JSON list of N, CA and C in Angstrom, two decimals:
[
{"chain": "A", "resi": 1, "resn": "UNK", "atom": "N", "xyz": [47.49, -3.28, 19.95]},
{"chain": "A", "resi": 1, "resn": "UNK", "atom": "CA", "xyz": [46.11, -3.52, 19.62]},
{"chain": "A", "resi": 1, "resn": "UNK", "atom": "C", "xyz": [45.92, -4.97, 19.25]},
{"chain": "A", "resi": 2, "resn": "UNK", "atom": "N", "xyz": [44.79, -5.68, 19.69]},
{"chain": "A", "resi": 2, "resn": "UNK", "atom": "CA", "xyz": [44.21, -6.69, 19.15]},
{"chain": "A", "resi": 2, "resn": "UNK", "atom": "C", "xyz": [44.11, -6.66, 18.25]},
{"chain": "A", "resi": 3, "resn": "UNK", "atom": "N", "xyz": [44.34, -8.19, 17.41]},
{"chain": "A", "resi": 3, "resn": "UNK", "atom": "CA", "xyz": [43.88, -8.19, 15.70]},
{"chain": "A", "resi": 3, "resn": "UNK", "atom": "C", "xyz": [42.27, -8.14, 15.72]},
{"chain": "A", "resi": 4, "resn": "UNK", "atom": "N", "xyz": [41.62, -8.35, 16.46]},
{"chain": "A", "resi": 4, "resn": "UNK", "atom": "CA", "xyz": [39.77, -7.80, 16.24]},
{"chain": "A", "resi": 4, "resn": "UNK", "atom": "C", "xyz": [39.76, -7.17, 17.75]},
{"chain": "A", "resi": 5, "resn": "UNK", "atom": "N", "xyz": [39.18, -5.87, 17.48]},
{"chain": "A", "resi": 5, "resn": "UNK", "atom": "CA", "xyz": [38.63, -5.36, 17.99]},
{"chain": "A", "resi": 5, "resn": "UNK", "atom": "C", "xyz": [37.07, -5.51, 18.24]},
{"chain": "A", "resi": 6, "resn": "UNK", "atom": "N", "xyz": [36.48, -6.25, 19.62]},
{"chain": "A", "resi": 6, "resn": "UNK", "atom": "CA", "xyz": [35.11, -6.42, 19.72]},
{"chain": "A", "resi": 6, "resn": "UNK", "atom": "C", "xyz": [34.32, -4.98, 20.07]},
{"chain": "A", "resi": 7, "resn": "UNK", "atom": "N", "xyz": [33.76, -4.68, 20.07]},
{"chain": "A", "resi": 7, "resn": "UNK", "atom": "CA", "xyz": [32.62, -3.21, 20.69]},
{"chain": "A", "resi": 7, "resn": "UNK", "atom": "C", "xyz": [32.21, -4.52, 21.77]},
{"chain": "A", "resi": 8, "resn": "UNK", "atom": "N", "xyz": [32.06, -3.32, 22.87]},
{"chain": "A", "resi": 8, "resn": "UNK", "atom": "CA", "xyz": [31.33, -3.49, 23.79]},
{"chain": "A", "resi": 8, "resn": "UNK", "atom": "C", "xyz": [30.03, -3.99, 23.22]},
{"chain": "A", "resi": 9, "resn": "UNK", "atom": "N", "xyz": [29.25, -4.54, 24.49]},
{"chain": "A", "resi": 9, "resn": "UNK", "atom": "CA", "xyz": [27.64, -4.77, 23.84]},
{"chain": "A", "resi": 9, "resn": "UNK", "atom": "C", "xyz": [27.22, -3.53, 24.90]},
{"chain": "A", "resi": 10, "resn": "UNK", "atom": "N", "xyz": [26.08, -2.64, 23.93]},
{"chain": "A", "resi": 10, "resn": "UNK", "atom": "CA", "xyz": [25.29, -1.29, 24.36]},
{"chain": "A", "resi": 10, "resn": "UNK", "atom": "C", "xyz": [24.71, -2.20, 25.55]},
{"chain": "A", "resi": 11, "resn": "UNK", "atom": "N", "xyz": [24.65, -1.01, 26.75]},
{"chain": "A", "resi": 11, "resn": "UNK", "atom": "CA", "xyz": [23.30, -1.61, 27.56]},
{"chain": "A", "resi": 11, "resn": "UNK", "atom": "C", "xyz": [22.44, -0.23, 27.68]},
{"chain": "A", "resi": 12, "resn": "UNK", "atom": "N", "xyz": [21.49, -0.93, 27.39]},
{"chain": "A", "resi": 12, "resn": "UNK", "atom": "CA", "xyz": [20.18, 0.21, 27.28]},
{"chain": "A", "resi": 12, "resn": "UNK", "atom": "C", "xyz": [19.32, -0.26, 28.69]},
{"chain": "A", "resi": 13, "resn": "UNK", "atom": "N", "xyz": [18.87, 1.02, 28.98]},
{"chain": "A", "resi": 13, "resn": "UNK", "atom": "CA", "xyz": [18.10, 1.41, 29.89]},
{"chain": "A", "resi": 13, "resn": "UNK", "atom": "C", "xyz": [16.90, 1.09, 29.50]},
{"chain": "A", "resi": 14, "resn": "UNK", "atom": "N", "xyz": [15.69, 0.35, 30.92]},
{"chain": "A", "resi": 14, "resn": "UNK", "atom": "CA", "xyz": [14.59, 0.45, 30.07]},
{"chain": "A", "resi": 14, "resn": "UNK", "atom": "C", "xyz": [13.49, 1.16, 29.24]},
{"chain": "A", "resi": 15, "resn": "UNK", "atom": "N", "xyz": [13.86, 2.60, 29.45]},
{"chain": "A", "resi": 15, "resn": "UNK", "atom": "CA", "xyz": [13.32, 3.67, 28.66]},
{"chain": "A", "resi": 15, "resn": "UNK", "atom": "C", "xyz": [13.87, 3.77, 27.41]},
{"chain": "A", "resi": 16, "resn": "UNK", "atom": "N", "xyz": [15.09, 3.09, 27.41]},
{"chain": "A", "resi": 16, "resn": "UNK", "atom": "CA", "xyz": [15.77, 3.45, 26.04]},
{"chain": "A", "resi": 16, "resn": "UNK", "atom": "C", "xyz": [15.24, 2.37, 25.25]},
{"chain": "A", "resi": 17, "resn": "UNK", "atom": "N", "xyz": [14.95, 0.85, 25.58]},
{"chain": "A", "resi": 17, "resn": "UNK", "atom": "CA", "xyz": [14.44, -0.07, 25.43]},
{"chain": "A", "resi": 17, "resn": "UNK", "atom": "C", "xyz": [13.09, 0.29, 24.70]},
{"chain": "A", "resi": 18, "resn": "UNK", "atom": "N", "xyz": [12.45, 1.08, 25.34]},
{"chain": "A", "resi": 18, "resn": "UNK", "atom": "CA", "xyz": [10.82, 0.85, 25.73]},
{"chain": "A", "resi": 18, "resn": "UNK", "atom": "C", "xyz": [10.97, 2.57, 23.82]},
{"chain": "A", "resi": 19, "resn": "UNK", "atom": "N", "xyz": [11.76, 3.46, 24.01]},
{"chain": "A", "resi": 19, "resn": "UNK", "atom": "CA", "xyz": [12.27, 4.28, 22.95]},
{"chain": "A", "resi": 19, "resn": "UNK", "atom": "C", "xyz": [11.86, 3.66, 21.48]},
{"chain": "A", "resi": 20, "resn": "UNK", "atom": "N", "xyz": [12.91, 2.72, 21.53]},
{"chain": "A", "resi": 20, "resn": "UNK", "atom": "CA", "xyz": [13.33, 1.88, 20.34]},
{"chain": "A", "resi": 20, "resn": "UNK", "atom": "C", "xyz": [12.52, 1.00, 19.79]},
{"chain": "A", "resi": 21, "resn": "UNK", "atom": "N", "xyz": [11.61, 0.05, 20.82]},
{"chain": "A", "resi": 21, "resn": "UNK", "atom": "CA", "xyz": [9.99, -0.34, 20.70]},
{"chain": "A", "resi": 21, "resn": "UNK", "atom": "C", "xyz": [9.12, 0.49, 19.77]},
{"chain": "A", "resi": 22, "resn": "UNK", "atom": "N", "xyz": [8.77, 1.68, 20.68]},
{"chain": "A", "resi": 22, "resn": "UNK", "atom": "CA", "xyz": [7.80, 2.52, 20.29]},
{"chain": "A", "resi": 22, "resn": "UNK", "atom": "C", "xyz": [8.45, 3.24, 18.54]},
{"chain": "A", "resi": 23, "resn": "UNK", "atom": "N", "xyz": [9.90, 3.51, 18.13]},
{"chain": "A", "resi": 23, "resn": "UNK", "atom": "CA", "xyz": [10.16, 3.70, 17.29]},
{"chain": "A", "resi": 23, "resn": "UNK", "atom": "C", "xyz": [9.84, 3.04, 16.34]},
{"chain": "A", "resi": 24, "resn": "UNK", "atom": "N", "xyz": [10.32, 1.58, 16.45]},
{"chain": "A", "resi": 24, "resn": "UNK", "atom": "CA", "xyz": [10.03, 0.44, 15.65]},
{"chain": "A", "resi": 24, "resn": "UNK", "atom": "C", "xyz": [8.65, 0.58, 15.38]},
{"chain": "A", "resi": 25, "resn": "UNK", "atom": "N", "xyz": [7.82, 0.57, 16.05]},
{"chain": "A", "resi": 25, "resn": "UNK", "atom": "CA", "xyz": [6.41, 0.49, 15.60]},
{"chain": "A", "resi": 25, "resn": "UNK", "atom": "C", "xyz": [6.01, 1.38, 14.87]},
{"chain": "A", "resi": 26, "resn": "UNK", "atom": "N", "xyz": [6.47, 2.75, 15.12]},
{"chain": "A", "resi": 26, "resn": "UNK", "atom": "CA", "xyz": [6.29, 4.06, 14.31]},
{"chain": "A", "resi": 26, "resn": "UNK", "atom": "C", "xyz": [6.77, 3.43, 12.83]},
{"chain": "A", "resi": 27, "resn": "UNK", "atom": "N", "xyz": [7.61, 3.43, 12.70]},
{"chain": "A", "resi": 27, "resn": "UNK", "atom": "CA", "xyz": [8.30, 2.80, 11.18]},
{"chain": "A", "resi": 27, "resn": "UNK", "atom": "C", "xyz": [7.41, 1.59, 10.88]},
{"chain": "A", "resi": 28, "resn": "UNK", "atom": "N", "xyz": [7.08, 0.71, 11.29]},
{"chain": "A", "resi": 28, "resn": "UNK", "atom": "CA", "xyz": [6.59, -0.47, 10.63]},
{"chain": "A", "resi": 28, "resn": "UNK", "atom": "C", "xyz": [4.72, 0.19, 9.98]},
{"chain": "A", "resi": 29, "resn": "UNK", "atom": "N", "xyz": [4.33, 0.88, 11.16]},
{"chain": "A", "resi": 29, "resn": "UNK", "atom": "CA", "xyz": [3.03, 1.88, 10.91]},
{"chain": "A", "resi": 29, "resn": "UNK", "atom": "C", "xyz": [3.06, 2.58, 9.47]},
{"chain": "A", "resi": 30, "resn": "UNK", "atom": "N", "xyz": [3.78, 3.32, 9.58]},
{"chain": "A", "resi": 30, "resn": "UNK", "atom": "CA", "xyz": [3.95, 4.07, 8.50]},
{"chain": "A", "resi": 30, "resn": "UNK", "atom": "C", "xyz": [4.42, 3.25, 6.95]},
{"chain": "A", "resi": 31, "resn": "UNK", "atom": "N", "xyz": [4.98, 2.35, 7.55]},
{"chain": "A", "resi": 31, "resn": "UNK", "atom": "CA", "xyz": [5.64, 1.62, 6.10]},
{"chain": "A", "resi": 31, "resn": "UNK", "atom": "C", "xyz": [3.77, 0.36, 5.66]},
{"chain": "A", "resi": 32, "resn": "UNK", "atom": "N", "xyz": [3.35, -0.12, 6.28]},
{"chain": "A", "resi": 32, "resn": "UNK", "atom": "CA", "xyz": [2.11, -0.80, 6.05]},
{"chain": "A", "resi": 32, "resn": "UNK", "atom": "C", "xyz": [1.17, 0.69, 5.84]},
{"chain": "A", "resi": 33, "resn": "UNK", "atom": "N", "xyz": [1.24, 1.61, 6.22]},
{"chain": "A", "resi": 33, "resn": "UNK", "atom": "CA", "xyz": [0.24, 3.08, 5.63]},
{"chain": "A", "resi": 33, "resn": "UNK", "atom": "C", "xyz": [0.41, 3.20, 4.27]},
{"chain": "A", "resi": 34, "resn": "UNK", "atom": "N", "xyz": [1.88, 3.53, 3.69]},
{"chain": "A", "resi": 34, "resn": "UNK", "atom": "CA", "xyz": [2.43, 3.64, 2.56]},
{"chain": "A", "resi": 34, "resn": "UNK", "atom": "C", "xyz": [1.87, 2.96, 1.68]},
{"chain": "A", "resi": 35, "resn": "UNK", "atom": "N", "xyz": [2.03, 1.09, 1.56]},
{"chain": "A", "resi": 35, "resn": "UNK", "atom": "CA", "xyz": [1.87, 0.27, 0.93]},
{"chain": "A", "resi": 35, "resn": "UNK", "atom": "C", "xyz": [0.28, 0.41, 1.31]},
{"chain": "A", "resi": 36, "resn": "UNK", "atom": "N", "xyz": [-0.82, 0.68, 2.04]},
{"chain": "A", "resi": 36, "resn": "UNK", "atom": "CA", "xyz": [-1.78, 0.63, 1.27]},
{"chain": "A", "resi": 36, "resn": "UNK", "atom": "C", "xyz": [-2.20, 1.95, 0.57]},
{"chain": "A", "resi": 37, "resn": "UNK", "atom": "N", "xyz": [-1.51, 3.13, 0.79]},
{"chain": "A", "resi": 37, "resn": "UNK", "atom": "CA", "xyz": [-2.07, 4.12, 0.39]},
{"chain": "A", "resi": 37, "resn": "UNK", "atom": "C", "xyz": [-1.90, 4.23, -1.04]},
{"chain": "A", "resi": 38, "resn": "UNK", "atom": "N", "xyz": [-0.33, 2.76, -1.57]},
{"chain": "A", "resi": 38, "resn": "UNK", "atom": "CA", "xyz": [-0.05, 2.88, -2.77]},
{"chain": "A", "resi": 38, "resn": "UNK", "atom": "C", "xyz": [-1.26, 2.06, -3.48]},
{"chain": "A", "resi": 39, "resn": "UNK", "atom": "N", "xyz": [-1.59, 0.86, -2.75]},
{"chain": "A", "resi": 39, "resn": "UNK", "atom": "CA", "xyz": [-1.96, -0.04, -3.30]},
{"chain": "A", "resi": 39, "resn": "UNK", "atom": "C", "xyz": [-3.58, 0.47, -3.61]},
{"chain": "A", "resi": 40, "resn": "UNK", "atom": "N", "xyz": [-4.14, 1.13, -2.63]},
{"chain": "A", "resi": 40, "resn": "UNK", "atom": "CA", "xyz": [-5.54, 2.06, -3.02]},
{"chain": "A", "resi": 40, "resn": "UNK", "atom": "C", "xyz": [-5.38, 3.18, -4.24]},
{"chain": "A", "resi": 41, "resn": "UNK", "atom": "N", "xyz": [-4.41, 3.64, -4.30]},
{"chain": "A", "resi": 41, "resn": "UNK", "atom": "CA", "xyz": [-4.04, 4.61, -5.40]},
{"chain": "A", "resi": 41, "resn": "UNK", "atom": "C", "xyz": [-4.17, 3.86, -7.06]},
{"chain": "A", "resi": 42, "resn": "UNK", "atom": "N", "xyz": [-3.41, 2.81, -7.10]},
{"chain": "A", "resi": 42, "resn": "UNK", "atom": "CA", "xyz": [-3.01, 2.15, -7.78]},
{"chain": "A", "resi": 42, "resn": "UNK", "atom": "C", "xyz": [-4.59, 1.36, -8.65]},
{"chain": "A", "resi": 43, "resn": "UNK", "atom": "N", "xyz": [-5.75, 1.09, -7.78]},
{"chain": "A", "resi": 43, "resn": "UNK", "atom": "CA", "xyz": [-6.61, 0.40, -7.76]},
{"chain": "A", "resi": 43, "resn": "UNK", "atom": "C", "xyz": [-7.67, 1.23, -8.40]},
{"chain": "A", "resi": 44, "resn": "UNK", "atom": "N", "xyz": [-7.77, 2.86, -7.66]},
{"chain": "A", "resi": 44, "resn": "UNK", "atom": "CA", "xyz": [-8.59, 3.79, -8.54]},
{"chain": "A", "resi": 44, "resn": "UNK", "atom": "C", "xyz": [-8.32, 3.80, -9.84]},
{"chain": "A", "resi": 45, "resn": "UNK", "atom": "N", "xyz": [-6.54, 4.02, -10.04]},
{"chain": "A", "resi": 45, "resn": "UNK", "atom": "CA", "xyz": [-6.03, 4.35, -11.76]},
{"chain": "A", "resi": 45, "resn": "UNK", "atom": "C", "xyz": [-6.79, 3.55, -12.29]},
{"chain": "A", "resi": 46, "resn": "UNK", "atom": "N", "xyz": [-6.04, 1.84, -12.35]},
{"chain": "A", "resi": 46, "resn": "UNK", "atom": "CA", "xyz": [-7.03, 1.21, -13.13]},
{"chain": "A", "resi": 46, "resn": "UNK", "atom": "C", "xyz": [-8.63, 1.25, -12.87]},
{"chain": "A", "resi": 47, "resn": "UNK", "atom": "N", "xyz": [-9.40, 1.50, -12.06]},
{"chain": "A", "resi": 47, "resn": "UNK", "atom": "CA", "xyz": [-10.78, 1.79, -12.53]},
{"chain": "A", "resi": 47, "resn": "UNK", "atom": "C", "xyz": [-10.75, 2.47, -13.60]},
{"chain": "A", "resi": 48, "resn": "UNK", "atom": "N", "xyz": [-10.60, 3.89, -13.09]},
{"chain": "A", "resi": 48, "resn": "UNK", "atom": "CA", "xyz": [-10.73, 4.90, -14.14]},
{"chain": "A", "resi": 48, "resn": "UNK", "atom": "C", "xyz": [-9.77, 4.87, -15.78]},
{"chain": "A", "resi": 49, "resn": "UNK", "atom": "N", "xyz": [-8.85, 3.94, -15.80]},
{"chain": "A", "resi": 49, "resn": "UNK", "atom": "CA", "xyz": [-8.66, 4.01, -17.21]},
{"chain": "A", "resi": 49, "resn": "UNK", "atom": "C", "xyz": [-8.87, 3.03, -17.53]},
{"chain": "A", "resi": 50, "resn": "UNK", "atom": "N", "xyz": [-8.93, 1.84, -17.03]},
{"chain": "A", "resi": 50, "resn": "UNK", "atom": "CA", "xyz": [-9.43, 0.03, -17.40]},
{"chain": "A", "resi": 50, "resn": "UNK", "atom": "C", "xyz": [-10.56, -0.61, -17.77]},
{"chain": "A", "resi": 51, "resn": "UNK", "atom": "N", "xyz": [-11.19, -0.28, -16.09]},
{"chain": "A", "resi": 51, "resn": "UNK", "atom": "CA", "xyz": [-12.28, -1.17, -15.63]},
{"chain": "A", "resi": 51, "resn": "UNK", "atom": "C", "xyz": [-13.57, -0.37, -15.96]},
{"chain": "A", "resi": 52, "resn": "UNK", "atom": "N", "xyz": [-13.37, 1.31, -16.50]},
{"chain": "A", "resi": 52, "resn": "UNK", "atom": "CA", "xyz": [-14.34, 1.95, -16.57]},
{"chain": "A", "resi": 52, "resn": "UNK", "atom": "C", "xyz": [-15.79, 1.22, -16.88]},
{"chain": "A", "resi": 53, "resn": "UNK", "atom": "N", "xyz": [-17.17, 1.25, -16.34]},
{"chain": "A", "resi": 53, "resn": "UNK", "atom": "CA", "xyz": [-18.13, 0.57, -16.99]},
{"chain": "A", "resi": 53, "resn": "UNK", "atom": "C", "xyz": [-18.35, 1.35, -18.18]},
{"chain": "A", "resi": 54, "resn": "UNK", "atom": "N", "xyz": [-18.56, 1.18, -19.58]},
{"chain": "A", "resi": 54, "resn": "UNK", "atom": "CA", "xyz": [-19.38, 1.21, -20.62]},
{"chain": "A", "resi": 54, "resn": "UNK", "atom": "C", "xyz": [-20.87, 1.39, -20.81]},
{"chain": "A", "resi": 55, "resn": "UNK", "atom": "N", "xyz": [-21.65, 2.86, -20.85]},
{"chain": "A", "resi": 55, "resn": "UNK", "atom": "CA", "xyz": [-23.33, 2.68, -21.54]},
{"chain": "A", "resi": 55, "resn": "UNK", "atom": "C", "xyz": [-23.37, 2.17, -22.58]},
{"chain": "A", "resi": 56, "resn": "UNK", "atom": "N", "xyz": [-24.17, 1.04, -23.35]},
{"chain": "A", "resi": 56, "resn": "UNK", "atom": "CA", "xyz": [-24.20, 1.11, -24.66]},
{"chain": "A", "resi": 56, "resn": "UNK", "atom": "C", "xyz": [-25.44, 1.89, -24.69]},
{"chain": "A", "resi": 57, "resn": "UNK", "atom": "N", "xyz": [-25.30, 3.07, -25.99]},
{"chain": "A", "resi": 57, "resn": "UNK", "atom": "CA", "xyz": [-25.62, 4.01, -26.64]},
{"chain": "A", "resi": 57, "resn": "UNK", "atom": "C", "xyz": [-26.30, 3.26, -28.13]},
{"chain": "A", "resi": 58, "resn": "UNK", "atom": "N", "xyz": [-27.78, 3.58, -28.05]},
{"chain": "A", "resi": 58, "resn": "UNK", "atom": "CA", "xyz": [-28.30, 3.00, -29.09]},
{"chain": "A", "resi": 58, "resn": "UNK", "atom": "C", "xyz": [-28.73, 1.37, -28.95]},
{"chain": "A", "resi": 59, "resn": "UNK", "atom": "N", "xyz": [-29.05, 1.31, -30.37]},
{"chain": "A", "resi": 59, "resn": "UNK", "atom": "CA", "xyz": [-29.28, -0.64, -30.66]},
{"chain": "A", "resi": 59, "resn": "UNK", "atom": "C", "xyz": [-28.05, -1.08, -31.12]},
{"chain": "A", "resi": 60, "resn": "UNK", "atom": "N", "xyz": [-27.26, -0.90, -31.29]},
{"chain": "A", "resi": 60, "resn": "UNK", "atom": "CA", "xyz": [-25.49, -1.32, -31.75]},
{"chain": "A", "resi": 60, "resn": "UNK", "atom": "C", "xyz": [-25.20, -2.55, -31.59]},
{"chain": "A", "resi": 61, "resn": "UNK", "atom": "N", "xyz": [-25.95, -3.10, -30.42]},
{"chain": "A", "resi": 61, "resn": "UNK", "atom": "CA", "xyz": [-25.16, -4.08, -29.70]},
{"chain": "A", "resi": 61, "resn": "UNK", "atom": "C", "xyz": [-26.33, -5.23, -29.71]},
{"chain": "A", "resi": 62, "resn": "UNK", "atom": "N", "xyz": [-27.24, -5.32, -30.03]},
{"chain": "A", "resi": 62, "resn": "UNK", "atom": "CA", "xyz": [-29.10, -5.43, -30.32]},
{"chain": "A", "resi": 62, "resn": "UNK", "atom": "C", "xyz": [-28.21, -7.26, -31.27]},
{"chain": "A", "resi": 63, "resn": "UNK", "atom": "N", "xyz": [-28.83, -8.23, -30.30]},
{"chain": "A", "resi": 63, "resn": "UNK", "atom": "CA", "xyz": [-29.97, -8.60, -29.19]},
{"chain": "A", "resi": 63, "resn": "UNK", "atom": "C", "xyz": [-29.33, -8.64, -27.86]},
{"chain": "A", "resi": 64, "resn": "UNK", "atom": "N", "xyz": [-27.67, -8.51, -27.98]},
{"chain": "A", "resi": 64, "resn": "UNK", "atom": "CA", "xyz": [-27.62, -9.39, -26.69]},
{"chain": "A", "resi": 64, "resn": "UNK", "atom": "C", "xyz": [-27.13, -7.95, -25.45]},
{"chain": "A", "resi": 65, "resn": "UNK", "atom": "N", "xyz": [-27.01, -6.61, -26.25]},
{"chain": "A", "resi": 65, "resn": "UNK", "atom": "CA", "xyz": [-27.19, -5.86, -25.15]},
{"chain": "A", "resi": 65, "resn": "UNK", "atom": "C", "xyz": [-28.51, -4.52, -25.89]},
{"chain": "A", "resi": 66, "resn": "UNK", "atom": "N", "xyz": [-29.55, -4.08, -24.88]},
{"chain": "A", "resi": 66, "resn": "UNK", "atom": "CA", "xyz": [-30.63, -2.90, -24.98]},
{"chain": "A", "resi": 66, "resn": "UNK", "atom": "C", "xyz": [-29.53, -1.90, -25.14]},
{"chain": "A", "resi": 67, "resn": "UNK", "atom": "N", "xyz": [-30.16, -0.85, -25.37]},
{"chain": "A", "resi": 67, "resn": "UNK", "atom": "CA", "xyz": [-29.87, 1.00, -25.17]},
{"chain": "A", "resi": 67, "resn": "UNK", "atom": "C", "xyz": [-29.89, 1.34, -23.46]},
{"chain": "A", "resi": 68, "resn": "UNK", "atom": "N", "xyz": [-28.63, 1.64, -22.96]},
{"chain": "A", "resi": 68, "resn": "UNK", "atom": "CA", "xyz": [-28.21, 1.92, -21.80]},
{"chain": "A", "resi": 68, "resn": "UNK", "atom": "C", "xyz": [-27.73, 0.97, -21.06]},
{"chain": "A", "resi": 69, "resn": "UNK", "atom": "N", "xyz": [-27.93, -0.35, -21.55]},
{"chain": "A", "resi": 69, "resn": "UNK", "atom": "CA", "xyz": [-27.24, -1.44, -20.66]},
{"chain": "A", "resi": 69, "resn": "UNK", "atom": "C", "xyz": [-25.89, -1.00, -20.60]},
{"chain": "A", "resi": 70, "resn": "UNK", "atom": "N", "xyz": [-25.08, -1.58, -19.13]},
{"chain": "A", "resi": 70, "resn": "UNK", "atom": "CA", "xyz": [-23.53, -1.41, -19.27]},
{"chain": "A", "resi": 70, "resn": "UNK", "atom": "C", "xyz": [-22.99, -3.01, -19.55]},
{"chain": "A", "resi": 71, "resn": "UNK", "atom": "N", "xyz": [-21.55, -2.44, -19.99]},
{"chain": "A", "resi": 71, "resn": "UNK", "atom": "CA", "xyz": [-21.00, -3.65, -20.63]},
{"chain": "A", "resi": 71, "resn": "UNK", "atom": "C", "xyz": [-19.88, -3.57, -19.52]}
]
C-alpha cells in the first residue's frame, strides 16, 4: 500500500449533478424559512411583553398626556 491513499474523484452524471443542485437549494430554502420564522416569532414576543402600547387611564399624567392617550 501507498503511504496516502488518494479516493478517486466521484463522477456524477448530469442528473446526479442537476440532484444535488436541486438539494442544495432545498436546504438553503428551508434554512432562510427557519431564520425568518425565528426572527418573526421573536419580534411578536417582544411586542407583546415590551413594546406593548399603554392607555393612560384618567388625568394621572395631566398636562402632558389626556385620558386615553397612549404612551
Amino acid at each position: 500500500m501507498a503511504m496516502y491513499d488518494l479516493e478517486k474523484p466521484e463522477i456524477l452524471t448530469t442528473s446526479d449533478k442537476i440532484r444535488r443542485i436541486r438539494s442544495n437549494s432545498v436546504r438553503i430554502f428551508f434554512s432562510i424559512l427557519q431564520t425568518a420564522v425565528l426572527v418573526l416569532a421573536s419580534c411578536v414576543v417582544l411586542y407583546l411583553l415590551l413594546i406593548t402600547p399603554h392607555q393612560v387611564d384618567g388625568n394621572s399624567m395631566y398636562p402632558n398626556f389626556h385620558n386615553t392617550d397612549y404612551v
